[in-house]
Short mmCIF file of C-alpha atoms and ligand atoms in Angstrom, two decimals:
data_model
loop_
_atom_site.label_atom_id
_atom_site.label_comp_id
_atom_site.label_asym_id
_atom_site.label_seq_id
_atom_site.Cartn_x
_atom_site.Cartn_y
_atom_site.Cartn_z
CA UNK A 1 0.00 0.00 0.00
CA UNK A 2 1.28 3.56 -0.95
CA UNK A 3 0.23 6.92 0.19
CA UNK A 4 -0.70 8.80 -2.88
CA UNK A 5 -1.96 12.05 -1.78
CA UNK A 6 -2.51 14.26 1.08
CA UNK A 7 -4.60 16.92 1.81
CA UNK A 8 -5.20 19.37 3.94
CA UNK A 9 -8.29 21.41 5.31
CA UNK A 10 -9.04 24.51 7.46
CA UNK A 11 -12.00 24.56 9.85
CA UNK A 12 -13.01 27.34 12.46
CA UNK A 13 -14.16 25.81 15.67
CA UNK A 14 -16.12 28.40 17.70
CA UNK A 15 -16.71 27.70 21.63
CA UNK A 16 -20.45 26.72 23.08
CA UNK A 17 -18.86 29.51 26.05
CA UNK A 18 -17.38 32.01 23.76
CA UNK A 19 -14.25 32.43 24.59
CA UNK A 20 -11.94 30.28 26.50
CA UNK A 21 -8.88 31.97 29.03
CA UNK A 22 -6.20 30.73 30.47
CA UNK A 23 -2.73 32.41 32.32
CA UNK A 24 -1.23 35.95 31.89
CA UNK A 25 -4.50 37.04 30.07
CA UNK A 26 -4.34 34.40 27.28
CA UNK A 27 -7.71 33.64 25.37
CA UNK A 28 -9.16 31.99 22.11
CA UNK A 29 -12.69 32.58 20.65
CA UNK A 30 -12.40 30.98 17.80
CA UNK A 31 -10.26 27.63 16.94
CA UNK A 32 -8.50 27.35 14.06
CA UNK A 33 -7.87 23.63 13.27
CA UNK A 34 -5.97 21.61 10.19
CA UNK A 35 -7.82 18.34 9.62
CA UNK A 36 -5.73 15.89 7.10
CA UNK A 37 -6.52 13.32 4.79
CA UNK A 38 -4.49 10.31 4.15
CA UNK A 39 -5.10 8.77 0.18
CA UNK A 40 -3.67 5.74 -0.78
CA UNK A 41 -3.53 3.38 -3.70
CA UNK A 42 -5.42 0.46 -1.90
CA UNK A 43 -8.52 3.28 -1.81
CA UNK A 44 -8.32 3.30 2.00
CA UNK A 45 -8.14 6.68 3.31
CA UNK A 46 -7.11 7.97 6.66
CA UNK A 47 -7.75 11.49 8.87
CA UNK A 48 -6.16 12.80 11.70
CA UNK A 49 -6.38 16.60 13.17
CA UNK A 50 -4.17 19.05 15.02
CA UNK A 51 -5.09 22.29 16.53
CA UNK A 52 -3.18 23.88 18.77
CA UNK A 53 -4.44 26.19 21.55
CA UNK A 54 -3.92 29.73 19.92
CA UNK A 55 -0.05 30.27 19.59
CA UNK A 56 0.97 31.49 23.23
CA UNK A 57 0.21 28.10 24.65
CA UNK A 58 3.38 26.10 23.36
CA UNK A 59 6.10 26.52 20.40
CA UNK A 60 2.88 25.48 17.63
CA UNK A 61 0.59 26.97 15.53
CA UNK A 62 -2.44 27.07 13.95
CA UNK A 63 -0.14 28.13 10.80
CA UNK A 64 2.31 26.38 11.49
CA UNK A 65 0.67 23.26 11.12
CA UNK A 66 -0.31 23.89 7.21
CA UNK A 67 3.44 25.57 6.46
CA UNK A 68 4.50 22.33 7.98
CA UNK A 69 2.77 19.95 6.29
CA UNK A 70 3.32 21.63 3.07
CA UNK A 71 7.05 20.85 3.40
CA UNK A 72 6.76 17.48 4.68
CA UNK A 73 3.74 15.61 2.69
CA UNK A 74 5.44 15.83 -0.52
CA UNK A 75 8.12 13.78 1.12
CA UNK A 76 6.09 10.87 2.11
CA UNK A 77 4.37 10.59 -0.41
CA UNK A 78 4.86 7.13 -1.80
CA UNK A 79 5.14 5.70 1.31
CA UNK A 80 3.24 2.10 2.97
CA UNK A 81 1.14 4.27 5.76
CA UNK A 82 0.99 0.81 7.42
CA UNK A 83 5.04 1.19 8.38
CA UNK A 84 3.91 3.48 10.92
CA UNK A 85 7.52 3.82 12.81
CA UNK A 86 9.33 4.33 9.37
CA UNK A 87 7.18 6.68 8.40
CA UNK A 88 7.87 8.50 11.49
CA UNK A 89 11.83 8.48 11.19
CA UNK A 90 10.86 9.92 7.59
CA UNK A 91 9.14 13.00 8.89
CA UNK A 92 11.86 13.18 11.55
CA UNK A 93 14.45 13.16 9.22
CA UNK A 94 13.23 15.44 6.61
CA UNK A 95 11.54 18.44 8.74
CA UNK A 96 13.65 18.72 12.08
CA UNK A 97 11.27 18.92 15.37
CA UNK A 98 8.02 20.48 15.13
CA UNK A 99 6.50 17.46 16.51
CA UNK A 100 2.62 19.06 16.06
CA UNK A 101 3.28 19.42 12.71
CA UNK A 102 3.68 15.34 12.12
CA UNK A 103 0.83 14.43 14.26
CA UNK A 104 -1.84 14.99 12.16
CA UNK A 105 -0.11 12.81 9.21
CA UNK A 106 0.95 10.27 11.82
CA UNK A 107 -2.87 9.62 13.04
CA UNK A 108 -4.31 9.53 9.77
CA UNK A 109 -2.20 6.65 8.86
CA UNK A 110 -3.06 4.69 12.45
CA UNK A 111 -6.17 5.14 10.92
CA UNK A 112 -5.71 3.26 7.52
CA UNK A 113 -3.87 0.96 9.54
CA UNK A 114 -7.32 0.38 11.27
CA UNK A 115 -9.03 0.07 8.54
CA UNK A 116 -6.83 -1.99 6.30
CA UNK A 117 -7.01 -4.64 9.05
CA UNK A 118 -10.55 -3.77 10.20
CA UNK A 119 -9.21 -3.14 13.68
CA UNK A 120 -10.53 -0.17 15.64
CA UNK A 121 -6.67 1.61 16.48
CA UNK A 122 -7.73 1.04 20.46
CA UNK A 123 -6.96 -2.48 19.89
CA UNK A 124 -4.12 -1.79 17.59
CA UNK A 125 -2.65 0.53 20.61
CA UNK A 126 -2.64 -2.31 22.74
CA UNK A 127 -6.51 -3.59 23.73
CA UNK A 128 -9.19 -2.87 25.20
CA UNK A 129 -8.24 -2.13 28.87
CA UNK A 130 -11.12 -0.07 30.15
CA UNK A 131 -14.65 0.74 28.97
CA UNK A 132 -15.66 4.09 30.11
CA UNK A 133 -12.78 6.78 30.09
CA UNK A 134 -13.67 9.99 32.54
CA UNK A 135 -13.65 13.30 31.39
CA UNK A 136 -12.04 16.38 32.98
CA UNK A 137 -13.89 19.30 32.10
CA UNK A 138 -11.90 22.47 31.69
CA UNK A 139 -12.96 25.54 33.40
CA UNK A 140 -12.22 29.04 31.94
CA UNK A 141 -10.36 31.84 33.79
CA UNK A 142 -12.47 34.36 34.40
CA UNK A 143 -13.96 36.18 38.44
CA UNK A 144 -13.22 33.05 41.30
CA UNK A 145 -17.47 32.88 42.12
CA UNK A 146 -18.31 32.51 38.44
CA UNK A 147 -15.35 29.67 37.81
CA UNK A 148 -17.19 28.03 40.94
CA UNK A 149 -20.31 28.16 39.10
CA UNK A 150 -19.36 26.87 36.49
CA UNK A 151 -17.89 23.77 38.55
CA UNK A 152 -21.48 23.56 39.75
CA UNK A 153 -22.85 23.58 36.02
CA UNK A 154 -20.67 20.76 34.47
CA UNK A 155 -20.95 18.75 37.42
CA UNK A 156 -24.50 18.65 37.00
CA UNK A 157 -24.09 17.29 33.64
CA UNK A 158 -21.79 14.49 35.05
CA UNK A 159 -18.42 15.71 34.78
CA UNK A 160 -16.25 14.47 38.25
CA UNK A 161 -12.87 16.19 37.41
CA UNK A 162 -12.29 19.13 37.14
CA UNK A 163 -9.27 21.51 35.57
CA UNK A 164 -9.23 25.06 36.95
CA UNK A 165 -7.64 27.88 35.46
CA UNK A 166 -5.44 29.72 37.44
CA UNK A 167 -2.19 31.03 36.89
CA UNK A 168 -3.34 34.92 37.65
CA UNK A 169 -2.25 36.19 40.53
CA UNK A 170 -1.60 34.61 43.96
CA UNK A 171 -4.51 36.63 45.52
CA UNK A 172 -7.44 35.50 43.20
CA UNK A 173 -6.29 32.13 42.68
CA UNK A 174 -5.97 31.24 46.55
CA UNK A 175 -9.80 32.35 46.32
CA UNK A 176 -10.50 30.41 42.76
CA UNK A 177 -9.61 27.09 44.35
CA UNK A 178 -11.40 27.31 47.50
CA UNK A 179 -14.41 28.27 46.05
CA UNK A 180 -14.54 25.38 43.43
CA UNK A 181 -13.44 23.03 45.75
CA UNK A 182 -16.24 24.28 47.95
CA UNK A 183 -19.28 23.47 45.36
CA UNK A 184 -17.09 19.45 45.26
CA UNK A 185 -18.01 16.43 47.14
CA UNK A 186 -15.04 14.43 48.65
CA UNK A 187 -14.96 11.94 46.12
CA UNK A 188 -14.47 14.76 43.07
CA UNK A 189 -11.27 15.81 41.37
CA UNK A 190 -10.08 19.43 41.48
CA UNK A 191 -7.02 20.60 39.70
CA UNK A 192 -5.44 23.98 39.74
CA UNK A 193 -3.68 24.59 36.07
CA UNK A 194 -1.59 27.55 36.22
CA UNK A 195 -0.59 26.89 32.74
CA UNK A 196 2.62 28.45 33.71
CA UNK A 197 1.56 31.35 35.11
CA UNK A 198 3.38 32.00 38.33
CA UNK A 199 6.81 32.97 39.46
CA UNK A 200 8.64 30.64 42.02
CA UNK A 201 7.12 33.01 45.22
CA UNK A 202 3.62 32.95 43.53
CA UNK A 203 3.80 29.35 43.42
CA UNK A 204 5.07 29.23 46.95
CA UNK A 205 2.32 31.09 48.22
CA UNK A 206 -0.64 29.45 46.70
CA UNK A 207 0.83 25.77 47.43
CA UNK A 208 1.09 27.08 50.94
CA UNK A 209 -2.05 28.84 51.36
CA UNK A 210 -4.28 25.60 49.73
CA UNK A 211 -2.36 23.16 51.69
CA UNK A 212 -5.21 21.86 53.42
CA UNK A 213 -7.08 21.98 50.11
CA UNK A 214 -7.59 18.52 48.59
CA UNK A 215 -6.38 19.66 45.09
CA UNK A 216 -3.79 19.19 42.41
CA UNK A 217 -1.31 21.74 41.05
CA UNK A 218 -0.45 21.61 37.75
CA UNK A 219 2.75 22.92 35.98
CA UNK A 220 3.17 26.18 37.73
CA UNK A 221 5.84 27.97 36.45
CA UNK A 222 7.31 28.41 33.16
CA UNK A 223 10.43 25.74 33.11
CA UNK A 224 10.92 22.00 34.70
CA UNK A 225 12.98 23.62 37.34
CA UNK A 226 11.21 26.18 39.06
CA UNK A 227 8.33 23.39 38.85
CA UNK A 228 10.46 20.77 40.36
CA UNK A 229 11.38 23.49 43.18
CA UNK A 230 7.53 24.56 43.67
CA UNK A 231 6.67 20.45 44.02
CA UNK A 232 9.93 20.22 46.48
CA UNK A 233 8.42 22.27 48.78
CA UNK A 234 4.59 21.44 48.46
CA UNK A 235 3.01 18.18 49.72
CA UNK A 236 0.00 18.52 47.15
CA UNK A 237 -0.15 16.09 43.95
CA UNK A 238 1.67 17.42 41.15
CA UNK A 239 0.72 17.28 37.62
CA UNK A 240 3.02 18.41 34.75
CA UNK A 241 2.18 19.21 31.25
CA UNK A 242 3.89 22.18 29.07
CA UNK A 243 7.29 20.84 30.16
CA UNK A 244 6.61 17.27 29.18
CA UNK A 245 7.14 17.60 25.38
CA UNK A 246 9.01 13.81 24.76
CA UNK A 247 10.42 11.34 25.56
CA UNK A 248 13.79 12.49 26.84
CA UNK A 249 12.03 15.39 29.26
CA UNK A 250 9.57 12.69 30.62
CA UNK A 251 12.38 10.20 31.57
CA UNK A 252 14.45 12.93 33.17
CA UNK A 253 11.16 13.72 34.93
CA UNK A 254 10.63 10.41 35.90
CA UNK A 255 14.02 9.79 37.62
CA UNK A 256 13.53 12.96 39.74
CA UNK A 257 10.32 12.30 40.81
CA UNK A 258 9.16 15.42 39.54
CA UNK A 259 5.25 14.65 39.52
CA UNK A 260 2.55 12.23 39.91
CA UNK A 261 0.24 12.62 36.94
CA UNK A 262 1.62 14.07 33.70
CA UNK A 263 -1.39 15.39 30.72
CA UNK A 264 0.10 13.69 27.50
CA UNK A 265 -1.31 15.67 24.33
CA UNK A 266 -1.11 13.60 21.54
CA UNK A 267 -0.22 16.54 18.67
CA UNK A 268 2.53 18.06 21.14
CA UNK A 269 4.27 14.85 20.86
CA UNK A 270 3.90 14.30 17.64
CA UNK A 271 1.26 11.86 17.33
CA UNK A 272 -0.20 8.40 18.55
CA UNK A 273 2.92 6.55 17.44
CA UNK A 274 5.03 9.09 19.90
CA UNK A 275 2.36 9.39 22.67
CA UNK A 276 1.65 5.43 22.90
CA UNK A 277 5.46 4.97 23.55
CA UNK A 278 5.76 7.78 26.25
CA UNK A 279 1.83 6.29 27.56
CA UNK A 280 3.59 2.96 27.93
CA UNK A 281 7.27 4.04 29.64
CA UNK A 282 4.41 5.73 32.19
CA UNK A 283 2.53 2.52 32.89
CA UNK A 284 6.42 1.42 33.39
CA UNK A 285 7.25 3.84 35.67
CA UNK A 286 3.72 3.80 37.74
CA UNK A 287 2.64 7.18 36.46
CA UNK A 288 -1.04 7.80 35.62
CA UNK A 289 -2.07 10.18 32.43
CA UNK A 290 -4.09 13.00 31.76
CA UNK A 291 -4.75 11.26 27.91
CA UNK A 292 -5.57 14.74 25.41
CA UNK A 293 -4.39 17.50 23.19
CA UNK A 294 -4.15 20.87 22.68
CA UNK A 295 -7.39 21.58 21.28
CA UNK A 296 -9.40 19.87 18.76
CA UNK A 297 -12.69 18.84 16.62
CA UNK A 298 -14.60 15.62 16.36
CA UNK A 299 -11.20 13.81 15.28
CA UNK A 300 -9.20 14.65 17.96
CA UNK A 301 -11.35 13.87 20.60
CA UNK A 302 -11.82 10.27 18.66
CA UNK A 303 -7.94 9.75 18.52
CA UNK A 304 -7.45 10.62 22.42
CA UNK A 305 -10.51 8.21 22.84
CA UNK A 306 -8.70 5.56 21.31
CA UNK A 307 -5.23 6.31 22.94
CA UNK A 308 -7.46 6.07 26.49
CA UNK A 309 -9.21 3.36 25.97
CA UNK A 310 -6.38 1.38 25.95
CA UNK A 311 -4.74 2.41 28.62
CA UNK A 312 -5.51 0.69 31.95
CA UNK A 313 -8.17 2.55 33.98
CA UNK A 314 -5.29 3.21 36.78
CA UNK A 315 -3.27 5.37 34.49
CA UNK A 316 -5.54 6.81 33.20
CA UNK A 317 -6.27 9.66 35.43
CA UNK A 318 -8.76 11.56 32.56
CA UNK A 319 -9.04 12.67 29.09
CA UNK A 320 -10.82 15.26 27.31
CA UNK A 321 -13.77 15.46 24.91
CA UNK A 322 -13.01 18.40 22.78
CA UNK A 323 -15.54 18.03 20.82
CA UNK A 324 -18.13 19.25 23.71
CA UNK A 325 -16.53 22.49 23.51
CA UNK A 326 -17.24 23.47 20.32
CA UNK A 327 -20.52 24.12 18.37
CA UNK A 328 -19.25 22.94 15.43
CA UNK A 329 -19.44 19.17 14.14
CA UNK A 330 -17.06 18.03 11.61
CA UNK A 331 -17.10 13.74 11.42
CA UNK A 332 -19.36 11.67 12.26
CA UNK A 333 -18.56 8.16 14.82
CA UNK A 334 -17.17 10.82 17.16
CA UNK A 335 -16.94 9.96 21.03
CA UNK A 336 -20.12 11.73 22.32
CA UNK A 337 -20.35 12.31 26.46
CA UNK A 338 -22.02 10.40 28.32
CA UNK A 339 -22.58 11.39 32.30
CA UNK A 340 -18.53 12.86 32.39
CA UNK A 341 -17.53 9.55 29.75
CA UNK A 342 -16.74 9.11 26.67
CA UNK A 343 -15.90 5.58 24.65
CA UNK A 344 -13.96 5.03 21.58
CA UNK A 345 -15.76 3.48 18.47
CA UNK A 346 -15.65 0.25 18.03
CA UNK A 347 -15.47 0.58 13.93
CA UNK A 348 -12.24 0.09 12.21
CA UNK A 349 -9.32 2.67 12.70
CA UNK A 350 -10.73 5.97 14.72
CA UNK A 351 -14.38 4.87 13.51
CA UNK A 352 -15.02 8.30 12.26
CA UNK A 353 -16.49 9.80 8.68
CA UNK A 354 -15.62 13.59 8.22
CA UNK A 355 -18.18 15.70 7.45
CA UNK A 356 -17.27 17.15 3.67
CA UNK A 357 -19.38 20.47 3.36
CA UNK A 358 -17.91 21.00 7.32
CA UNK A 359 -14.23 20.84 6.21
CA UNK A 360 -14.75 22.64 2.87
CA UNK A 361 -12.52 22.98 0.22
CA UNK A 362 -8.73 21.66 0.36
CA UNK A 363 -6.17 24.25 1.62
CA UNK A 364 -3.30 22.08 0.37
CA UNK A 365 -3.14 19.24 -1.96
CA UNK A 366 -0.04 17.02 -2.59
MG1 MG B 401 -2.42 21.83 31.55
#
């Protein structure tokens, strides 16, 4: 089997809440995602997505995805999309980091890899370890009473975990976390995300002021080290993300103890072929997983579903539906929620059909 052609499309995803704000003032209204299609010669096609969360989030971009693929597809063209770890050394090889950029490429073909041995990729990615994966529901920075509200909201539709976003100042996120973890019963998961939004005293002074908070604190602070000091000096779980971009930083991680859950987006790393070897050094190491992405449509939220499914219900600490977020449908065989769950389709590869007139017309074509 050869890959014959690839193209790309661009799709605005607009948010159900309107805009959605994170640390140091960052926000996104609108969603600008890349969704790629994988052609082949055996007339199996495959899609994968990547949309990354704005451009102040991490070293990616909503650009950067298309200017990316347009230097890279022409070079794997030709290619069996079944030879999923050659096909990765290709794009490593011929386009130097930009992991993001890969992932998109990289999941279609897990998907004709599916479907060319009519094998949903869950099983492919190891089996079916757990049936219903729980959902984290991201809450938007905005006034501490109205993020608790919104707690309230989700929970009512079945979420359990929750993902707070702090990372203002000390002052208002002290109050932010009390107040959500006020509207929680015992048995419900609060974490604070500061998406990297404090200095080293910041840090200091909201770990110390929550201590007797039963809550997580999530990547902190801009670089691995003034997180590892913040986590030295705070009993509370520890969850890193941002500084967690492969392989190499999640092994140094590992050795110094550095956290106890890490979030594992799938684009960031470059794909399911990347993630599933970092998701399986953390069942290893005895590290659970936040299983997700940057941002996403209908086929993102499908891939993480597939990624989480078959990872063992211990590691896997939550996952995100994306796809709740937006207002915007663009396949069909997409995870829906169900009471804070979500399941991965049982049909061959990610078990999704994209929605043509959704995606409109081809942005590139190789
Ligand atoms: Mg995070």
């Amino acid at each position: 089997m050869r890959i014959t052609a690839i193209k790309a499309y661009q799709v605005d995803l607009a948010l159900r809440e309107g805009r959605y704000s994170w640390s140091n003032g960052n926000y996104v209204e609108v969603f600008d995602t890349t969704v790629v299609e994988v052609q082949t010669d055996a007339g199996i096609t495959g899609w994968g997505e990547c949309c990354p969360l704005g451009s102040a989030y991490l070293p990616a971009y909503a650009l950067g995805v298309r200017s990316g693929l347009a230097e890279i597809a022409p070079k794997v063209i030709g290619m069996d999309p079944r030879d999923l770890m050659v096909l990765n050394r290709r794009m490593d090889a011929v386009l130097r980091g930009h992991p993001y950029v890969k992932a998109a490429i990289d999941v279609a073909c897990w998907d004709i890899l599916g479907k060319a041995t009519g094998l949903p990729c869950y099983q492919l990615l190891g089996g079916r370890e757990q049936d219903d994966i729980g959902l984290y529901r991201a809450i938007s920075q905005i006034e501490p009473d109205a993020m608790a509200a919104n707690v309230a909201t989700y929970r009512a539709q079945g979420y359990t975990k929750f993902q707070l976003k702090v990372g203002a100042d000390a002052d208002s996120d002290i109050v932010r976390i009390r107040a959500a973890r006020a509207v929680l019963q015992p048995s419900d998961v609060l974490v604070a995300d500061a998406n990297t939004g404090w200095t080293m005293h910041e840090a200091a002074r909201v770990v110390n002021a929550v201590r007797d908070v039963d809550v997580y604190i999530e990547q902190p602070s801009p670089t691995y080290e003034e997180c590892l000091a913040t986590r030295r000096r705070s009993s509370l779980p520890f969850v890193l993300d941002e500084v967690i971009g492969g392989v190499g930083d999640l092994m140094r991680a590992i050795a110094d103890g550095a956290m106890d859950i890490i979030n594992l987006k799938i684009s960031k790393v470059g794909g399911l072929t990347k993630a599933r070897q970092m998701r399986d050094l953390c069942i290893s190491a005895g590290l659970p997983m936040t299983i997700e992405d940057t941002w996403g449509g209908d086929i993102v939220t499908a891939t993480i579903a597939h990624l989480a499914q078959s990872t063992p219900a211990e590691f896997c600490f939550s996952a995100t539906d994306f796809n709740s977020y937006g207002t915007k449908d663009i396949a069909a065989g997409a995870p829906k929620r169900f009471n804070g769950n979500m399941r991965a389709s049982d049909a061959p590869g990610l078990g999704i059909t994209p929605i043509m007139e959704a995606l409109g017309r081809p942005v590139l074509e190789v």
